[in-house]
mmCIF file of C-alpha atoms in Angstrom:
data_model
loop_
_atom_site.group_PDB
_atom_site.id
_atom_site.type_symbol
_atom_site.label_atom_id
_atom_site.label_comp_id
_atom_site.label_asym_id
_atom_site.label_seq_id
_atom_site.Cartn_x
_atom_site.Cartn_y
_atom_site.Cartn_z
ATOM 1 C CA MET A 1 1.128 -85.036 -103.497
ATOM 2 C CA SER A 2 -0.121 -88.630 -103.591
ATOM 3 C CA ARG A 3 -2.116 -90.149 -100.780
ATOM 4 C CA LEU A 4 -1.729 -93.619 -99.351
ATOM 5 C CA ALA A 5 -4.450 -95.826 -100.846
ATOM 6 C CA ILE A 6 -4.299 -98.677 -98.310
ATOM 7 C CA PRO A 7 -4.150 -97.629 -94.646
ATOM 8 C CA VAL A 8 -1.858 -99.396 -92.207
ATOM 9 C CA SER A 9 -3.483 -102.447 -90.663
ATOM 10 C CA ALA A 10 -2.837 -103.951 -87.237
ATOM 11 C CA ASP A 11 -1.034 -106.979 -88.707
ATOM 12 C CA GLU A 12 1.587 -105.022 -90.659
ATOM 13 C CA LEU A 13 5.286 -105.005 -89.895
ATOM 14 C CA ALA A 14 5.761 -101.899 -87.776
ATOM 15 C CA LEU A 15 8.205 -100.476 -85.268
ATOM 16 C CA GLY A 16 6.867 -98.015 -82.740
ATOM 17 C CA PRO A 17 3.519 -97.548 -81.068
ATOM 18 C CA ALA A 18 0.319 -97.832 -83.108
ATOM 19 C CA ASP A 19 -0.857 -94.536 -81.591
ATOM 20 C CA ALA A 20 2.323 -92.603 -82.448
ATOM 21 C CA PRO A 21 1.541 -89.142 -83.837
ATOM 22 C CA VAL A 22 3.541 -89.912 -86.987
ATOM 23 C CA THR A 23 3.451 -92.980 -89.209
ATOM 24 C CA LEU A 24 6.259 -93.269 -91.744
ATOM 25 C CA ILE A 25 5.781 -95.917 -94.418
ATOM 26 C CA GLU A 26 8.559 -97.060 -96.696
ATOM 27 C CA TYR A 27 7.885 -98.973 -99.876
ATOM 28 C CA GLY A 28 11.259 -100.602 -100.329
ATOM 29 C CA ASP A 29 13.317 -103.018 -102.375
ATOM 30 C CA TYR A 30 16.176 -104.773 -100.570
ATOM 31 C CA GLU A 31 18.439 -104.675 -103.632
ATOM 32 C CA CYS A 32 17.754 -101.036 -104.560
ATOM 33 C CA PRO A 33 20.874 -98.889 -104.021
ATOM 34 C CA TYR A 34 18.705 -95.861 -103.198
ATOM 35 C CA CYS A 35 16.926 -97.871 -100.496
ATOM 36 C CA GLY A 36 20.364 -98.829 -99.237
ATOM 37 C CA GLU A 37 21.300 -95.146 -99.032
ATOM 38 C CA ALA A 38 18.019 -94.351 -97.237
ATOM 39 C CA TYR A 39 18.422 -97.197 -94.719
ATOM 40 C CA PRO A 40 20.791 -95.424 -92.264
ATOM 41 C CA VAL A 41 18.784 -92.205 -92.636
ATOM 42 C CA LEU A 42 15.568 -93.988 -91.702
ATOM 43 C CA LYS A 43 17.299 -95.691 -88.764
ATOM 44 C CA ALA A 44 18.557 -92.304 -87.545
ATOM 45 C CA VAL A 45 15.146 -90.626 -87.722
ATOM 46 C CA GLN A 46 13.545 -93.588 -85.958
ATOM 47 C CA GLN A 47 16.095 -93.235 -83.178
ATOM 48 C CA ALA A 48 15.580 -89.465 -82.933
ATOM 49 C CA MET A 49 11.766 -89.642 -82.987
ATOM 50 C CA GLY A 50 11.464 -92.501 -80.490
ATOM 51 C CA ASP A 51 7.883 -93.298 -79.486
ATOM 52 C CA ARG A 52 6.543 -90.413 -81.567
ATOM 53 C CA LEU A 53 7.104 -92.479 -84.740
ATOM 54 C CA ARG A 54 5.648 -95.694 -86.081
ATOM 55 C CA PHE A 55 7.706 -97.047 -88.987
ATOM 56 C CA VAL A 56 6.076 -99.463 -91.427
ATOM 57 C CA PHE A 57 7.883 -101.353 -94.178
ATOM 58 C CA ARG A 58 6.074 -102.579 -97.285
ATOM 59 C CA ASN A 59 7.672 -104.732 -99.971
ATOM 60 C CA PHE A 60 8.073 -103.204 -103.413
ATOM 61 C CA PRO A 61 10.608 -105.468 -105.142
ATOM 62 C CA LEU A 62 11.514 -104.166 -108.591
ATOM 63 C CA VAL A 63 12.484 -107.581 -109.913
ATOM 64 C CA GLU A 64 13.158 -106.466 -113.497
ATOM 65 C CA ALA A 65 15.891 -104.125 -112.282
ATOM 66 C CA HIS A 66 16.994 -106.078 -109.216
ATOM 67 C CA PRO A 67 17.121 -109.851 -109.792
ATOM 68 C CA HIS A 68 17.516 -110.738 -106.085
ATOM 69 C CA ALA A 69 14.841 -108.356 -104.760
ATOM 70 C CA GLY A 70 11.987 -110.840 -104.926
ATOM 71 C CA ARG A 71 13.942 -113.558 -103.143
ATOM 72 C CA ALA A 72 15.079 -111.067 -100.491
ATOM 73 C CA ALA A 73 11.448 -110.059 -99.870
ATOM 74 C CA GLU A 74 10.538 -113.755 -99.526
ATOM 75 C CA PHE A 75 13.384 -114.140 -97.016
ATOM 76 C CA ALA A 76 12.170 -111.136 -95.006
ATOM 77 C CA GLU A 77 8.589 -112.403 -94.934
ATOM 78 C CA ALA A 78 9.753 -115.877 -93.885
ATOM 79 C CA ALA A 79 11.701 -114.211 -91.062
ATOM 80 C CA ALA A 80 8.577 -112.254 -90.119
ATOM 81 C CA SER A 81 6.653 -115.511 -89.772
ATOM 82 C CA VAL A 82 8.953 -116.467 -86.892
ATOM 83 C CA GLY A 83 9.199 -112.996 -85.325
ATOM 84 C CA ARG A 84 12.567 -112.020 -86.827
ATOM 85 C CA PHE A 85 11.518 -109.531 -89.505
ATOM 86 C CA TRP A 86 13.402 -106.457 -88.302
ATOM 87 C CA GLU A 87 16.623 -108.385 -87.789
ATOM 88 C CA ALA A 88 16.252 -109.801 -91.328
ATOM 89 C CA HIS A 89 15.349 -106.363 -92.740
ATOM 90 C CA ASP A 90 18.496 -104.854 -91.257
ATOM 91 C CA MET A 91 20.698 -107.750 -92.335
ATOM 92 C CA LEU A 92 19.461 -107.498 -95.928
ATOM 93 C CA TYR A 93 20.171 -103.764 -96.136
ATOM 94 C CA GLU A 94 23.531 -104.150 -94.415
ATOM 95 C CA HIS A 95 24.534 -106.872 -96.915
ATOM 96 C CA GLN A 96 22.931 -105.590 -100.127
ATOM 97 C CA ASP A 97 25.888 -106.791 -102.156
ATOM 98 C CA ALA A 98 25.163 -110.455 -101.298
ATOM 99 C CA LEU A 99 21.505 -111.410 -101.765
ATOM 100 C CA ASP A 100 21.936 -114.695 -103.635
ATOM 101 C CA ASP A 101 20.253 -117.839 -102.266
ATOM 102 C CA ALA A 102 23.386 -119.141 -100.527
ATOM 103 C CA SER A 103 23.827 -115.820 -98.716
ATOM 104 C CA LEU A 104 20.157 -115.684 -97.724
ATOM 105 C CA LEU A 105 20.386 -119.197 -96.269
ATOM 106 C CA ALA A 106 23.518 -118.156 -94.347
ATOM 107 C CA TYR A 107 21.693 -115.096 -92.988
ATOM 108 C CA GLY A 108 18.832 -117.339 -91.945
ATOM 109 C CA ARG A 109 21.235 -119.584 -90.025
ATOM 110 C CA ALA A 110 22.801 -116.524 -88.376
ATOM 111 C CA LEU A 111 19.332 -115.367 -87.277
ATOM 112 C CA GLY A 112 18.322 -118.823 -86.088
ATOM 113 C CA ILE A 113 15.595 -119.274 -88.705
ATOM 114 C CA ASP A 114 14.833 -122.875 -89.611
ATOM 115 C CA GLU A 115 15.818 -123.608 -93.196
ATOM 116 C CA ALA A 116 12.404 -125.217 -93.823
ATOM 117 C CA VAL A 117 10.750 -121.868 -93.037
ATOM 118 C CA LEU A 118 13.012 -120.127 -95.557
ATOM 119 C CA GLN A 119 12.407 -122.807 -98.189
ATOM 120 C CA ALA A 120 8.634 -122.402 -97.740
ATOM 121 C CA GLY A 121 9.132 -118.694 -98.347
ATOM 122 C CA PHE A 122 11.211 -119.346 -101.451
ATOM 123 C CA GLU A 123 8.500 -121.708 -102.720
ATOM 124 C CA GLY A 124 5.801 -119.029 -102.566
ATOM 125 C CA ARG A 125 4.305 -119.192 -99.082
ATOM 126 C CA PHE A 126 4.457 -115.392 -98.682
ATOM 127 C CA ASP A 127 3.944 -114.344 -102.298
ATOM 128 C CA ALA A 128 0.384 -113.126 -101.601
ATOM 129 C CA LYS A 129 1.655 -110.787 -98.856
ATOM 130 C CA ILE A 130 4.415 -109.437 -101.100
ATOM 131 C CA ARG A 131 1.926 -108.956 -103.961
ATOM 132 C CA HIS A 132 -0.477 -107.190 -101.583
ATOM 133 C CA ASP A 133 2.260 -104.764 -100.508
ATOM 134 C CA PHE A 134 3.290 -104.163 -104.115
ATOM 135 C CA THR A 135 -0.288 -103.610 -105.304
ATOM 136 C CA SER A 136 -0.984 -101.213 -102.439
ATOM 137 C CA GLY A 137 2.058 -99.255 -103.565
ATOM 138 C CA VAL A 138 0.915 -99.123 -107.181
ATOM 139 C CA ARG A 139 -2.528 -97.947 -106.019
ATOM 140 C CA SER A 140 -0.808 -95.231 -103.974
ATOM 141 C CA GLY A 141 1.249 -93.994 -106.930
ATOM 142 C CA VAL A 142 4.544 -95.665 -106.026
ATOM 143 C CA ASN A 143 6.713 -95.922 -109.120
ATOM 144 C CA GLY A 144 10.159 -96.374 -107.615
ATOM 145 C CA THR A 145 11.965 -97.075 -104.391
ATOM 146 C CA PRO A 146 12.329 -95.980 -101.752
ATOM 147 C CA CYS A 147 8.955 -94.285 -101.623
ATOM 148 C CA LEU A 148 7.956 -92.699 -98.333
ATOM 149 C CA PHE A 149 4.580 -91.696 -96.932
ATOM 150 C CA ILE A 150 4.208 -89.539 -93.836
ATOM 151 C CA ASN A 151 0.808 -89.783 -92.172
ATOM 152 C CA GLY A 152 -0.685 -90.950 -95.448
ATOM 153 C CA HIS A 153 0.884 -88.282 -97.681
ATOM 154 C CA ARG A 154 3.673 -89.087 -100.111
ATOM 155 C CA TYR A 155 6.977 -87.462 -99.231
ATOM 156 C CA ASP A 156 9.241 -86.645 -102.172
ATOM 157 C CA GLY A 157 11.605 -84.282 -100.379
ATOM 158 C CA PRO A 158 15.260 -84.799 -99.537
ATOM 159 C CA ARG A 159 16.130 -88.090 -97.869
ATOM 160 C CA GLU A 160 18.755 -86.900 -95.473
ATOM 161 C CA VAL A 161 18.502 -86.968 -91.692
ATOM 162 C CA ASP A 162 18.082 -83.284 -90.799
ATOM 163 C CA THR A 163 15.433 -82.477 -93.407
ATOM 164 C CA LEU A 164 13.432 -85.656 -92.940
ATOM 165 C CA LEU A 165 13.590 -85.317 -89.167
ATOM 166 C CA ALA A 166 12.317 -81.719 -89.371
ATOM 167 C CA VAL A 167 9.383 -82.840 -91.553
ATOM 168 C CA LEU A 168 8.559 -85.700 -89.173
ATOM 169 C CA GLN A 169 8.769 -83.436 -86.131
ATOM 170 C CA GLN A 170 6.471 -80.945 -87.816
ATOM 171 C CA ALA A 171 4.013 -83.738 -88.623
ATOM 172 C CA ALA A 172 4.099 -84.822 -84.971
ATOM 173 C CA GLU A 173 2.957 -81.346 -83.920
ATOM 174 C CA MET A 174 0.033 -81.177 -86.361
ATOM 175 C CA PRO A 175 -3.439 -82.185 -85.183
ATOM 176 C CA ALA A 176 -4.560 -85.548 -86.514
#
């Protein structure tokens, strides 16, 4: 089992309390169909775990396989810069079939994100952050998406609600 090479920092995109007994990290690609399948599962386990779970998302766009993944990550990071990351994250996964520039700009308007902020993202303003996420994944042994880590240990088991929830609940009971 691989270990997470780069620990979660205070400035990362996270849902849930920093002192939650379980931290679940997803290395994801917004255009990846497997990430799309995992999205409702991850939402369900977040809901079920409540404050016992901190969920962290890290960008891992596989741009050779998914031509819109890089642009979608730029969109999400631009949204994060104005405090709208999670809304953007959800919108991207809920509209995976439309990640072209025109659609991303429309999503930005729907979320109330200034077009200049999005354009700055598309012109490379957040590329270093996306590269940092990607490199941290490579250093942690990520070779596809979605790739999950539970309390720093890679999880390669089934990605369905009941099994993942049982693993997370077990991790919550283990001493740190």
